[in-house]
Short mmCIF file of C-alpha atoms and ligand atoms in Angstrom, two decimals:
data_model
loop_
_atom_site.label_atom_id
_atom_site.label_comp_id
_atom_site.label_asym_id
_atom_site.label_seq_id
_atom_site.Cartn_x
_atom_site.Cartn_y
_atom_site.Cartn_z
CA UNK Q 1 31.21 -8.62 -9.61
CA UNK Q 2 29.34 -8.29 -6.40
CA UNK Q 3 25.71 -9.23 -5.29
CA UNK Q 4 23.35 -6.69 -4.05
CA UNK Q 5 20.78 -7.98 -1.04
CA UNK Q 6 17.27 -6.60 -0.84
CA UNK Q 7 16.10 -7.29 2.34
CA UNK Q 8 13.15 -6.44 4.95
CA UNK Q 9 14.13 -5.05 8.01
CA UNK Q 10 10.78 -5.28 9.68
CA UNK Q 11 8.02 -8.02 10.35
CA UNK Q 12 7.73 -8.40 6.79
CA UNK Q 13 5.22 -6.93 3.88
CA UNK Q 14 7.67 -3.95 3.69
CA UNK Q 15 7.49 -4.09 -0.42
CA UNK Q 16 10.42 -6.16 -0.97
CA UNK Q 17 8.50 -7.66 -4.90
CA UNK Q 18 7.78 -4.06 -5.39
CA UNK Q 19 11.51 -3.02 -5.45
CA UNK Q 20 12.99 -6.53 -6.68
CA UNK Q 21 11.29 -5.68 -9.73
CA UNK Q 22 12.14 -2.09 -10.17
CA UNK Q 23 15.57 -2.93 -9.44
CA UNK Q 24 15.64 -5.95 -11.66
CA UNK Q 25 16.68 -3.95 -14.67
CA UNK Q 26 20.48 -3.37 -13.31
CA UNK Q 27 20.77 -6.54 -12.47
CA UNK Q 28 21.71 -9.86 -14.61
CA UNK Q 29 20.03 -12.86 -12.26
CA UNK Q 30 17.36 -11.92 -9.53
CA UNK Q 31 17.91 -14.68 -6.46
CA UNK Q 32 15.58 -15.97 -3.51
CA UNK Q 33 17.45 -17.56 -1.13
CA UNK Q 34 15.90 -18.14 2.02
CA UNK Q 35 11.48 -19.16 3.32
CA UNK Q 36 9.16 -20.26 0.98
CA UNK Q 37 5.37 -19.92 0.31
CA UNK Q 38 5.17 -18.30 3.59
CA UNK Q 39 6.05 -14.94 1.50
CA UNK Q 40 3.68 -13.04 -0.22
CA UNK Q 41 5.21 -10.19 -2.76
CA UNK Q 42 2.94 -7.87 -4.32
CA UNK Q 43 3.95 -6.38 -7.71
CA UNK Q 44 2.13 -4.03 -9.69
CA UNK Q 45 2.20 -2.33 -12.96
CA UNK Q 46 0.29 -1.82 -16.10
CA UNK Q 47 -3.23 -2.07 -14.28
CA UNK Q 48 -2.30 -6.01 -13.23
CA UNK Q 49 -1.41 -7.16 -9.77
CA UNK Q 50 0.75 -10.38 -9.10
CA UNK Q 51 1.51 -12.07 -5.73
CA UNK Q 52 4.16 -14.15 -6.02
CA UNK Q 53 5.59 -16.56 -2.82
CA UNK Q 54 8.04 -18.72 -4.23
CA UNK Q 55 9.28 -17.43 -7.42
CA UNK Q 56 11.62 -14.20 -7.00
CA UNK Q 57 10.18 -10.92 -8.17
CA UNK Q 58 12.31 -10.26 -11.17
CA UNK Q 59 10.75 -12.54 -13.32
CA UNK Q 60 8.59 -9.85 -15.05
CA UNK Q 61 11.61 -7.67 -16.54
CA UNK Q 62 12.79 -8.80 -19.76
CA UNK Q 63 14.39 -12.26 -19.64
CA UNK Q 64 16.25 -12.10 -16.79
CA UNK Q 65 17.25 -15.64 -15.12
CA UNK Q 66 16.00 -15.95 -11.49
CA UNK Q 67 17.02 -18.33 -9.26
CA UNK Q 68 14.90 -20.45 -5.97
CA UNK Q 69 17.99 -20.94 -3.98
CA UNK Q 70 19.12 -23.67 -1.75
CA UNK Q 71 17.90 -21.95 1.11
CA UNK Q 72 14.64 -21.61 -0.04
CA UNK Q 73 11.89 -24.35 1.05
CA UNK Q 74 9.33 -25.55 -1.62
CA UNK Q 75 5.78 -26.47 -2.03
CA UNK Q 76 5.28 -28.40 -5.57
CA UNK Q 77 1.50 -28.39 -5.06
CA UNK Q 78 1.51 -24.20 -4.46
CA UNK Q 79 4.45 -23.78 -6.82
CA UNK Q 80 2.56 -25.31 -9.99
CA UNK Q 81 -0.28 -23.11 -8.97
CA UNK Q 82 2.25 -19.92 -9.09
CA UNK Q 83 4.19 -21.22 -12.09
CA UNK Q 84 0.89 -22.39 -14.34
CA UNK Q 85 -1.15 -18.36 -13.36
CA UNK Q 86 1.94 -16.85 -14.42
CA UNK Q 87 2.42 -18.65 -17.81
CA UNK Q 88 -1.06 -17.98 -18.27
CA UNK Q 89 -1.00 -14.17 -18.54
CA UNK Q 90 1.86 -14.98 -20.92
CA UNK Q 91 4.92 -15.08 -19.04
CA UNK Q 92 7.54 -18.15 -20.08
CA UNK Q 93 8.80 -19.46 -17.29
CA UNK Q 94 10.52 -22.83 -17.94
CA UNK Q 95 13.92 -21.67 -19.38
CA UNK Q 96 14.58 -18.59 -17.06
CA UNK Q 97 13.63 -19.89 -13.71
CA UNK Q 98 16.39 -22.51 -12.33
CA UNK Q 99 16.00 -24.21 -8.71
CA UNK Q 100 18.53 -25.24 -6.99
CA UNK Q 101 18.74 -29.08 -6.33
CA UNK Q 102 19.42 -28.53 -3.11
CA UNK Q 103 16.58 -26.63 -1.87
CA UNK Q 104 13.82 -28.26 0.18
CA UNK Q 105 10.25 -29.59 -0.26
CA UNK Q 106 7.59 -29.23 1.94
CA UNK Q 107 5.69 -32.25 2.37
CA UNK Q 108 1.98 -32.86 2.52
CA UNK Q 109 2.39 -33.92 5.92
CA UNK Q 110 4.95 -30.93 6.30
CA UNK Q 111 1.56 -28.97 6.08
CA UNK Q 112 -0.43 -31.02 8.35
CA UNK Q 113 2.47 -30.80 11.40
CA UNK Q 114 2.33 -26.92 10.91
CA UNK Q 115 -1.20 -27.04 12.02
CA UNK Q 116 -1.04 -30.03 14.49
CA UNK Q 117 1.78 -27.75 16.27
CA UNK Q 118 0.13 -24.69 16.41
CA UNK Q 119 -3.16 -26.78 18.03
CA UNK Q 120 -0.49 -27.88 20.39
CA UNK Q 121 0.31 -24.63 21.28
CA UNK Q 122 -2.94 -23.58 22.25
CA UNK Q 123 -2.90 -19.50 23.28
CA UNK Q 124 1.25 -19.63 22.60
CA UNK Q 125 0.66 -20.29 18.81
CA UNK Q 126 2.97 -18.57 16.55
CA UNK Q 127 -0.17 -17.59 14.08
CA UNK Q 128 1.99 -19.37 11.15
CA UNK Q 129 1.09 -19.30 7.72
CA UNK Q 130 0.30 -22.50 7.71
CA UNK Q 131 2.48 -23.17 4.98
CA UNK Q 132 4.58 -26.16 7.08
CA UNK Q 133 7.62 -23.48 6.74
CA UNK Q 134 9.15 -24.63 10.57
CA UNK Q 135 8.54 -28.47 10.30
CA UNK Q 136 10.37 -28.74 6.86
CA UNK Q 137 13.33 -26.53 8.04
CA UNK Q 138 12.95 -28.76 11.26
CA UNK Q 139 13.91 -31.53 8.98
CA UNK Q 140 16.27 -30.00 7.36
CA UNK Q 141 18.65 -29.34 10.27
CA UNK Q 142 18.02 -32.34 11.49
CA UNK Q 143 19.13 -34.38 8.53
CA UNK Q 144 15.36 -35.68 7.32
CA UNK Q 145 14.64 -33.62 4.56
CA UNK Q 146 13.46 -34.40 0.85
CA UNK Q 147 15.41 -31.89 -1.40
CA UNK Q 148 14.26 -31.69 -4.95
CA UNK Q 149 17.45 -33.26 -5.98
CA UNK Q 150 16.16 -35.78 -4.68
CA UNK Q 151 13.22 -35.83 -6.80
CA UNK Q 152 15.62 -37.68 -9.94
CA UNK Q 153 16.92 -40.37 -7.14
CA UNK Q 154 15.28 -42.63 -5.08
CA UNK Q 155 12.43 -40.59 -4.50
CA UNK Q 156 9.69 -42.45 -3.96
CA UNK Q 157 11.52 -44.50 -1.07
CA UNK Q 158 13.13 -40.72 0.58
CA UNK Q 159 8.86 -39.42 0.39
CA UNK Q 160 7.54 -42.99 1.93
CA UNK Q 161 9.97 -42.56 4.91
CA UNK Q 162 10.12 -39.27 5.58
CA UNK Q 163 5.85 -39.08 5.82
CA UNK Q 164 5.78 -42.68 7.47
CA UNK Q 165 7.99 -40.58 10.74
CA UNK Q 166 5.69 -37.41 10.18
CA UNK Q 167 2.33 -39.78 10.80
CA UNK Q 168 4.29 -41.17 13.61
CA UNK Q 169 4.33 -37.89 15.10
CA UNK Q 170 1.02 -36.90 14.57
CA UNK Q 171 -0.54 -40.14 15.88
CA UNK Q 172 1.57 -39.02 19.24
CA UNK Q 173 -0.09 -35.64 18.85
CA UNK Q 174 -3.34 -37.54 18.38
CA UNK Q 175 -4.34 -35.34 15.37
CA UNK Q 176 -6.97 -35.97 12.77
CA UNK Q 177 -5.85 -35.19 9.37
CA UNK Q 178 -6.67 -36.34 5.65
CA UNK Q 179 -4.29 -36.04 3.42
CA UNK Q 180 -5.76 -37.44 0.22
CA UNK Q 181 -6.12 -34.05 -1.59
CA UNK Q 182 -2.75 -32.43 -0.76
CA UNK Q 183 -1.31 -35.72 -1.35
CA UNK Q 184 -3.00 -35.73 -5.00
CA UNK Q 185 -1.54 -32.21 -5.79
CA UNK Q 186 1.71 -32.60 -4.89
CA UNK Q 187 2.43 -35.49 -6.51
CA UNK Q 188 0.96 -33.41 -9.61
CA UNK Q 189 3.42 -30.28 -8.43
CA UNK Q 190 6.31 -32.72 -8.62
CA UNK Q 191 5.56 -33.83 -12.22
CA UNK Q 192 5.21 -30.32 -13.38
CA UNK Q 193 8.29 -29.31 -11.35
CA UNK Q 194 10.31 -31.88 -13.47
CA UNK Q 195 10.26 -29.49 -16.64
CA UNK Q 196 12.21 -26.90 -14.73
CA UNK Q 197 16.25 -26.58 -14.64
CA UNK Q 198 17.19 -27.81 -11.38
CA UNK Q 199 20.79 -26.43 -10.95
CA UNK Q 200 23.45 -26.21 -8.37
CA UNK Q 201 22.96 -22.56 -8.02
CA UNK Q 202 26.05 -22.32 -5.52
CA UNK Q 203 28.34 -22.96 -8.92
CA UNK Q 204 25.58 -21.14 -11.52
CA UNK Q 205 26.15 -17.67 -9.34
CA UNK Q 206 29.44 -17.84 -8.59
CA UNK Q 207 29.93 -18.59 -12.33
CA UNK Q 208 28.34 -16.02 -13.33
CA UNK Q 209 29.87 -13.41 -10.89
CA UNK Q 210 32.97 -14.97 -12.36
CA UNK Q 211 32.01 -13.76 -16.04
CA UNK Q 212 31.00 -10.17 -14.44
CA UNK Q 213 27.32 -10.86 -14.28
CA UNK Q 214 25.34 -9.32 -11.24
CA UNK Q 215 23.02 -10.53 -8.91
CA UNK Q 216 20.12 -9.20 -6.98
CA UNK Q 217 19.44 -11.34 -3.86
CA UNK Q 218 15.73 -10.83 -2.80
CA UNK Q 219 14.73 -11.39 0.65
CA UNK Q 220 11.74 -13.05 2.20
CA UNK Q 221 10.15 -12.12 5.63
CA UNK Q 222 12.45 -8.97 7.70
CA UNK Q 223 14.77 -9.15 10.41
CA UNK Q 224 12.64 -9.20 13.06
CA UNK Q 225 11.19 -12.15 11.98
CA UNK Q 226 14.84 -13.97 11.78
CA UNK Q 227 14.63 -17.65 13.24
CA UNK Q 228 18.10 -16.05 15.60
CA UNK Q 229 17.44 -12.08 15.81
CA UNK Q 230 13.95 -12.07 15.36
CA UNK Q 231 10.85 -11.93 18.17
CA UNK Q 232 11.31 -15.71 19.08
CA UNK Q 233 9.74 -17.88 18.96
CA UNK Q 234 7.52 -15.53 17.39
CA UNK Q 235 9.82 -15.52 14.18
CA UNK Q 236 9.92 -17.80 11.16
CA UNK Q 237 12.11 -20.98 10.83
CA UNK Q 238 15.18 -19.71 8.36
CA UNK Q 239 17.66 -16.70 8.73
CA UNK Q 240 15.91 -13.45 6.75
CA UNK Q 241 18.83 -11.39 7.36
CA UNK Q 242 21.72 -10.48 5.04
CA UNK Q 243 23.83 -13.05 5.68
CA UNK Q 244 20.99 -15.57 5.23
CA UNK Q 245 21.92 -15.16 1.16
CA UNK Q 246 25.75 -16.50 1.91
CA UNK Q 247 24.24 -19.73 3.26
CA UNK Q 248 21.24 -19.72 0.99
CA UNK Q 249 22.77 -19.01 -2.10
CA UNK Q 250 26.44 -20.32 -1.35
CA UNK Q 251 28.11 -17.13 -1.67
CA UNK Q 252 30.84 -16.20 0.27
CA UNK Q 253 30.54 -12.43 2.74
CA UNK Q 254 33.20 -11.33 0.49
CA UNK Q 255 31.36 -10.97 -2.33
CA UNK Q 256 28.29 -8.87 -0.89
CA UNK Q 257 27.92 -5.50 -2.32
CA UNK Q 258 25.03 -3.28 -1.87
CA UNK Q 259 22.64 -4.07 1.24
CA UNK Q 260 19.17 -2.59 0.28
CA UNK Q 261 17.43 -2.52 3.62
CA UNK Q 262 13.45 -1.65 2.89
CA UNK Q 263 10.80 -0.50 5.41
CA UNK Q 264 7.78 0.72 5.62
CA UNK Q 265 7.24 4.38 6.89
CA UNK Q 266 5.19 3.19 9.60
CA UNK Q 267 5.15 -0.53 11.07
CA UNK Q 268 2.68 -3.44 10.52
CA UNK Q 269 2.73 -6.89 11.59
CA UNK Q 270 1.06 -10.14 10.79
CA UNK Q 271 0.50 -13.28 13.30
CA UNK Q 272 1.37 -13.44 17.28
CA UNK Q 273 4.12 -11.54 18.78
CA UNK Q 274 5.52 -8.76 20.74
CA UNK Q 275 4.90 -5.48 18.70
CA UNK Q 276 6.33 -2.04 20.97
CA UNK Q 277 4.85 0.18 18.88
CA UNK Q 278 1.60 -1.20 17.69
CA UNK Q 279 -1.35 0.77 17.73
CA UNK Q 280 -4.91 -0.16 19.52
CA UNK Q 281 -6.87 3.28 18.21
CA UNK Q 282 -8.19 4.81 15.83
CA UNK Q 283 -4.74 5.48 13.94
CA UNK Q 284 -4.18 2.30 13.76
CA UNK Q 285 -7.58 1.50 12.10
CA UNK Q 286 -6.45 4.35 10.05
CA UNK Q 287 -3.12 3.71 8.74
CA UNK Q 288 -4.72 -0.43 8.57
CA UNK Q 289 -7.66 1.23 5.78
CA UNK Q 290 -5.27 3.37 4.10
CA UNK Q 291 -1.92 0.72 3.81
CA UNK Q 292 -4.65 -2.19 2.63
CA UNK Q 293 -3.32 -3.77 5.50
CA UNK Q 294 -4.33 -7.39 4.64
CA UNK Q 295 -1.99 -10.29 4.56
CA UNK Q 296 -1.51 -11.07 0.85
CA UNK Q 297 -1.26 -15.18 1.52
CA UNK Q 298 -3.56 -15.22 4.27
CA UNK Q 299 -5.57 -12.15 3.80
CA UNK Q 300 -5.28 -11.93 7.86
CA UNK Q 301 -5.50 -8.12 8.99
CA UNK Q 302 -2.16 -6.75 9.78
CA UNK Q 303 -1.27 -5.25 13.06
CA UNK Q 304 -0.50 -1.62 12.03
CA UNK Q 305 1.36 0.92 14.30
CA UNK Q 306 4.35 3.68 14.38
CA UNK Q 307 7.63 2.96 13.10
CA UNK Q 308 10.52 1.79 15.51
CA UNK Q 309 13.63 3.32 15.50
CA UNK Q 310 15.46 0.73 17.49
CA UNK Q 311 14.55 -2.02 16.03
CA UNK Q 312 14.91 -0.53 12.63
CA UNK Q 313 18.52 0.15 14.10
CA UNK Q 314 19.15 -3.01 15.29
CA UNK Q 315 17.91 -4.73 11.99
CA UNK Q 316 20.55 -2.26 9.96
CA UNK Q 317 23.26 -3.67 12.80
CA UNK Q 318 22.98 -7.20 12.08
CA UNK Q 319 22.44 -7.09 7.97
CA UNK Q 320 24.91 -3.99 7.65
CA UNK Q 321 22.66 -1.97 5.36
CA UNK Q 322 24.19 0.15 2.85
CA UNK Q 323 20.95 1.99 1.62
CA UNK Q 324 17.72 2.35 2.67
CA UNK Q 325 14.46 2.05 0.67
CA UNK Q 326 11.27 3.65 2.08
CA UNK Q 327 7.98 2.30 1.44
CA UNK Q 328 4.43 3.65 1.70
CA UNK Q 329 4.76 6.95 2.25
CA UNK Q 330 1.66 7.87 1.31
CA UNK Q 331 -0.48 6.24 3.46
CA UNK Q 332 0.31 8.83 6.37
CA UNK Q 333 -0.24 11.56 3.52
CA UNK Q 334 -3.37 13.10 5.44
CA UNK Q 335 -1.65 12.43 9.29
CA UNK Q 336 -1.24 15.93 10.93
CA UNK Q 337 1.76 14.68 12.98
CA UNK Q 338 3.81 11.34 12.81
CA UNK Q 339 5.09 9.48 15.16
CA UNK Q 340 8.68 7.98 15.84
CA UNK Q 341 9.64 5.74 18.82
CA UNK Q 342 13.22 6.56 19.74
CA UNK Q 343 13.57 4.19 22.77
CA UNK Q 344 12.28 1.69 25.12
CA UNK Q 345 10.93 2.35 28.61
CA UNK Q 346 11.82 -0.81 30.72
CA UNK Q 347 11.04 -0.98 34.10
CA UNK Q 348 11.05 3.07 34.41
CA UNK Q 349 14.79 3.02 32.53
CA UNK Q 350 14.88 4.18 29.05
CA UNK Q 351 17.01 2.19 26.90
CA UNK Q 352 17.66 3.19 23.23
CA UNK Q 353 19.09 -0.17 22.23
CA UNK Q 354 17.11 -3.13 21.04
CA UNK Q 355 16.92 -5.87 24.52
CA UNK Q 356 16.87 -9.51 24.93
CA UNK Q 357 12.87 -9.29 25.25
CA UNK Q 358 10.80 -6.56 23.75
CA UNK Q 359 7.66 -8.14 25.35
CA UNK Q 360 7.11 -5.40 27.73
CA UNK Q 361 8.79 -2.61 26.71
CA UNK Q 362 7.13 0.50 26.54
CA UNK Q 363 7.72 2.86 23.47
CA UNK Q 364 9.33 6.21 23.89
CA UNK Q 365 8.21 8.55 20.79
CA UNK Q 366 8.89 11.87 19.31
CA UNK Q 367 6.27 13.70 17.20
CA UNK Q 368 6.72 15.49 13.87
CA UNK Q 369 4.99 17.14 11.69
CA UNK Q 370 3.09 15.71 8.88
CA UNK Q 371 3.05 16.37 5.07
CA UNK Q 372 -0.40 16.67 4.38
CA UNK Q 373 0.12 16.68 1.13
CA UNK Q 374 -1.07 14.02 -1.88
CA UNK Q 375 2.41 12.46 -2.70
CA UNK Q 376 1.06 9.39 -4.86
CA UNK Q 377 1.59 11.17 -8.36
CA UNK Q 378 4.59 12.73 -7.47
CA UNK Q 379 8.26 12.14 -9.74
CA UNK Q 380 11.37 13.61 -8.13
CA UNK Q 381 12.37 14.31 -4.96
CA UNK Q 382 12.15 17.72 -6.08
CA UNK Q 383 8.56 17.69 -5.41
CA UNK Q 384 9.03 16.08 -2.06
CA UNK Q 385 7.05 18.75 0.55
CA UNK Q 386 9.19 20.25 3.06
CA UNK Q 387 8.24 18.64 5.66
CA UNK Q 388 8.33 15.58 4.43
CA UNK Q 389 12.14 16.07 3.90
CA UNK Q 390 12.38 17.16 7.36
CA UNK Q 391 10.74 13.49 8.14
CA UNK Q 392 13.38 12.18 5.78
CA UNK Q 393 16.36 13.87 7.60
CA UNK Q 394 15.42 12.97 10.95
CA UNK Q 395 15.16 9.76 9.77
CA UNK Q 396 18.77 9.46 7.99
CA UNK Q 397 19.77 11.68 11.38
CA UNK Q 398 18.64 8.72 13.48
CA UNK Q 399 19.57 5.85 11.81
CA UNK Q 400 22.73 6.64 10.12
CA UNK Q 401 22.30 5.46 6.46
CA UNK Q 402 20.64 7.13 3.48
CA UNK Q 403 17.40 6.69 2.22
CA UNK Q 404 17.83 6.17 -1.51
CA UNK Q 405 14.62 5.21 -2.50
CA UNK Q 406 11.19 6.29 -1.68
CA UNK Q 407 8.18 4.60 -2.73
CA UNK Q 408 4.35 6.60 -2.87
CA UNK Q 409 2.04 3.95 -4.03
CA UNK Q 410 2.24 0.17 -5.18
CA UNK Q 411 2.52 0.44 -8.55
CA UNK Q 412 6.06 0.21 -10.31
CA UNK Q 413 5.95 3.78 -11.61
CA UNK Q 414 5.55 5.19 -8.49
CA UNK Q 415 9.28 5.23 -6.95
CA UNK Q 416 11.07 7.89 -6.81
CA UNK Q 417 15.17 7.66 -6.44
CA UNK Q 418 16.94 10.39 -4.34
CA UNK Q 419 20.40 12.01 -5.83
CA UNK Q 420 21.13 13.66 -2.69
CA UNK Q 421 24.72 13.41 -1.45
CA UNK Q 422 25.47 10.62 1.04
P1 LIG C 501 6.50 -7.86 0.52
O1 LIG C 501 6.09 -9.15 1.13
O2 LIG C 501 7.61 -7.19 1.27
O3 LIG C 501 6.81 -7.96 -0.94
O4 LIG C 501 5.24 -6.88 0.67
P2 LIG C 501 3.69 -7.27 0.38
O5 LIG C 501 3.48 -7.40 -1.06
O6 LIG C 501 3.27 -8.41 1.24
O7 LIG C 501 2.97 -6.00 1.00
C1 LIG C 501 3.19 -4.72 0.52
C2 LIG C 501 1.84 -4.16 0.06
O8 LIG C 501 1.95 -2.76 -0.09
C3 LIG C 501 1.41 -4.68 -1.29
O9 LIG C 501 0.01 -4.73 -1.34
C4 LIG C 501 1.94 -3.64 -2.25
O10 LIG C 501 1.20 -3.56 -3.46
C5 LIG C 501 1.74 -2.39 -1.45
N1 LIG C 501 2.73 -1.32 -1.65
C6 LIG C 501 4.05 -1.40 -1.94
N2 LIG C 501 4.62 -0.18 -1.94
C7 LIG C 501 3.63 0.70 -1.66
C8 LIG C 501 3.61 2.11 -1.49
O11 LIG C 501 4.60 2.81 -1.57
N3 LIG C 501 2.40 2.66 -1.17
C9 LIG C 501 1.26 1.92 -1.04
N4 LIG C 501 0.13 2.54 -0.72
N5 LIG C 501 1.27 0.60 -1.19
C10 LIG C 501 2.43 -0.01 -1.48
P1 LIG C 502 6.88 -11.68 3.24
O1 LIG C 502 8.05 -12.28 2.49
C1 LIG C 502 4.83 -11.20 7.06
C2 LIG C 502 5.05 -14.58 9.85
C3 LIG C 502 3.76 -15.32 10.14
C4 LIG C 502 4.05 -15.78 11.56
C5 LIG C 502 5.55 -16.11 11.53
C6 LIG C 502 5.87 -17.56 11.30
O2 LIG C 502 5.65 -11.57 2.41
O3 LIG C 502 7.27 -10.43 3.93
P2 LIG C 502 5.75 -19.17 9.19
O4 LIG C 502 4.59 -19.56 8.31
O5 LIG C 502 6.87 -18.54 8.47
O6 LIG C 502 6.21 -20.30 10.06
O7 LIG C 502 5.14 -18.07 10.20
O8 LIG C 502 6.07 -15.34 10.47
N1 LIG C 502 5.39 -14.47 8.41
C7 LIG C 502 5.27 -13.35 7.69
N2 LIG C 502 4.79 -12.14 8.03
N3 LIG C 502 5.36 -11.40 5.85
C8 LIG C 502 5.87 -12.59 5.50
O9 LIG C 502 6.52 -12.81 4.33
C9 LIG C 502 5.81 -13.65 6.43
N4 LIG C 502 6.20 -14.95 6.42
C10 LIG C 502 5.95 -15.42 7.64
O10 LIG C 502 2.64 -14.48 10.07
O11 LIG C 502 3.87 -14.70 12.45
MG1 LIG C 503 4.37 -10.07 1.90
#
């Protein structure tokens, strides 16, 4: 068997938990395999809402096994927080939810760097999550991290040493910090990680594609927010892009299947960065009110503007998208026309490829007719308006793979699959 990827092809928030877990049902083992509590995934069905940042999105359907891969990096403290409001509104985690040994944990003082770095960077900060995603992937690559393998050996010596070099930095940065209370609940998050399976999930998956099981592999972040393809240094710290699940999952590019490539039907983003198509009016305001634009770790407004083609081109480029999933549709429901940036203006050229630096790059659009039409309680495609298809088309026209799924509200009922011919 193959795996199937799910990932975001934009600056993140596309939907990706939304989809996981509608998808989750054709699949044997749901997968995370790269960021951590960085990600916020919104699910929602049956009246409840879940956000979920470190534990994969298909842990709602049935008793399927989902797996934190070894690309993943991972808070205790935040994780027992997750774990325990989950098993609390009845869902029984312990026996379906296997980490991988080799995956990374954020330290208290992984925390503290995050925000000593960002105070560093004064007007250049990257508007992080604050989650101490780039200092523990820092030590990662360079040989210093604590993996929760770790956590059975040794441990106590790996922790002292690795926050005895992080204090040394941030007496050099000349920060004030306390780290009594984070200290307190991570030490807690470790204990209650201990009653999980920690696995080697590199031989668990290929195992189990061995005995014709199938994987979904859920992405965190979106391509433009790739530590190497991404906005840098406005980007995250890990590789969000498809072949981010061969190295965080250990499977080889031979045995990808399916690439699910989600976006939104417009374009939002959350923290610092260049943004070509964001929007400074009322629209924006507009599509902001109407998407619930709100970060759902931080709660931080989301930039909100039109959707880019050439980005969203570029993003199908390097993670070779198969199919493509639209999200929130709806929210330009009441727009008279939409708008779709085809290229870049630079320096008076227009270029319709995606350039070394988007910072100044002016957007090039085309306008189209809206749908004007209520689409949130719709079924079938056949109900889709006609010029919403057209929207659809031009779409498919432009960036040369088929939208497959489109999605007209948050809750899990409200996707709609597409039959058409590819
Ligand atoms: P993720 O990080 O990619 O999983 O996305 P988030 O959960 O951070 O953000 C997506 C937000 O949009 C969540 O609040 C979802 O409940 C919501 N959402 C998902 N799909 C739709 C949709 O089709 N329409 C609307 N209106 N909201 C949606
Ligand atoms: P999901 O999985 C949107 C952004 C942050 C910041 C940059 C670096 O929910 O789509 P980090 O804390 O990773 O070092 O921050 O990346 N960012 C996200 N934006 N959705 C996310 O995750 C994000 N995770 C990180 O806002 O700009
Ligand atoms: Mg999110």
């Amino acid at each position: 068997m193959k795996v199937d990827i799910l990932l975001g092809l934009q600056w993140g928030d596309e939907g990706k938990g939304k989809v996981v877990d509608v998808l989750t049902p054709r699949y044997d083992v749901v997968a995370r395999f790269q960021g951590g509590p960085n990600a916020g995934h919104t699910l929602e069905f049956e009246g409840q809402k879940y956000v979920l940042r470190s534990i994969p999105s298909g842990i709602f359907q049935g008793d399927k096994v989902n797996i934190i891969g070894n690309g993943v990096v991972l808070d205790p403290a935040l994780f027992k927080a997750e774990a325990e409001a989950l098993e609390a509104s009845g869902h029984n985690l312990k026996e379906r939810l296997h980490i991988s040994k080799k995956a990374h944990l954020i330290l208290p003082t992984h925390r503290i760097l995050d925000a000593a770095y960002e105070a560093a960077k004064g007007d250049a900060k990257v508007g992080t999550t604050g989650k101490g995603i780039g200092p523990t992937y820092t030590d990662k690559i360079s040989r210093n991290g604590v993996r929760v393998g770790d956590i059975l050996h040794d441990f106590d010596k790996k922790y002292a040493a690795a926050k005895a070099r992080h204090e040394q930095i941030l007496k050099g940065l000349n920060y004030e910090y306390d780290l009594s209370e984070l200290e307190k609940a991570w030490f807690e998050g470790i204990e209650y990680l201990k009653q999980f399976k920690f696995v080697d999930s590199e031989h668990e998956i290929n195992g189990l594609l061995s005995d014709g099981k199938s994987v979904l592999c859920e992405g965190a972040q979106g391509t433009m927010l790739d530590i190497d393809f991404g906005s840098y240094p406005f980007v995250t710290s890990s590789n969000t892009i498809c072949a981010g699940a061969c190295t965080g999952l250990g499977i080889a590019p031979n045995k990808i299947g399916e690439v699910y490539g989600i976006f939104k039907a417009y374009c939002t983003r959350v923290g610092a960065g260049p943004f070509p198509t964001e929007l400074f009016d009322k629209t924006g305001d507009q599509i902001c009110t109407l998407g619930h634009e709100f970060g759902s770790v931080t709660g931080r407004k989301r930039r909100c503007g039109w959707i880019d083609l050439v980005a969203l081109k570029y993003a199908i480029m390097v993670d070779g998208v198969t199919k493509l999933i639209m999200m929130k549709s709806d929210v330009l429901d009441s727009f008279e026309t939409i708008k779709a940036c085809v290229a870049y203006k630079v320096n008076g050229e227009e270029i319709d490829y995606f350039p070394f630096d988007i910072e100044d790059v002016e957007p090039v659009y085309v306008e189209l007719p809206g749908w004007q039409t209520d689409m949130t309680k719709m079924q079938s495609e056949d109900e889709f308006p006609e010029e919403f298809n057209a929207y659809l088309s031009f779409l498919e026209e432009q960036l040369g793979v088929p939208v497959k799924i489109v999605s007209v509200g948050p809750d899990r009922e409200q996707t709609i699959e597409r039959y058409t011919e590819e």
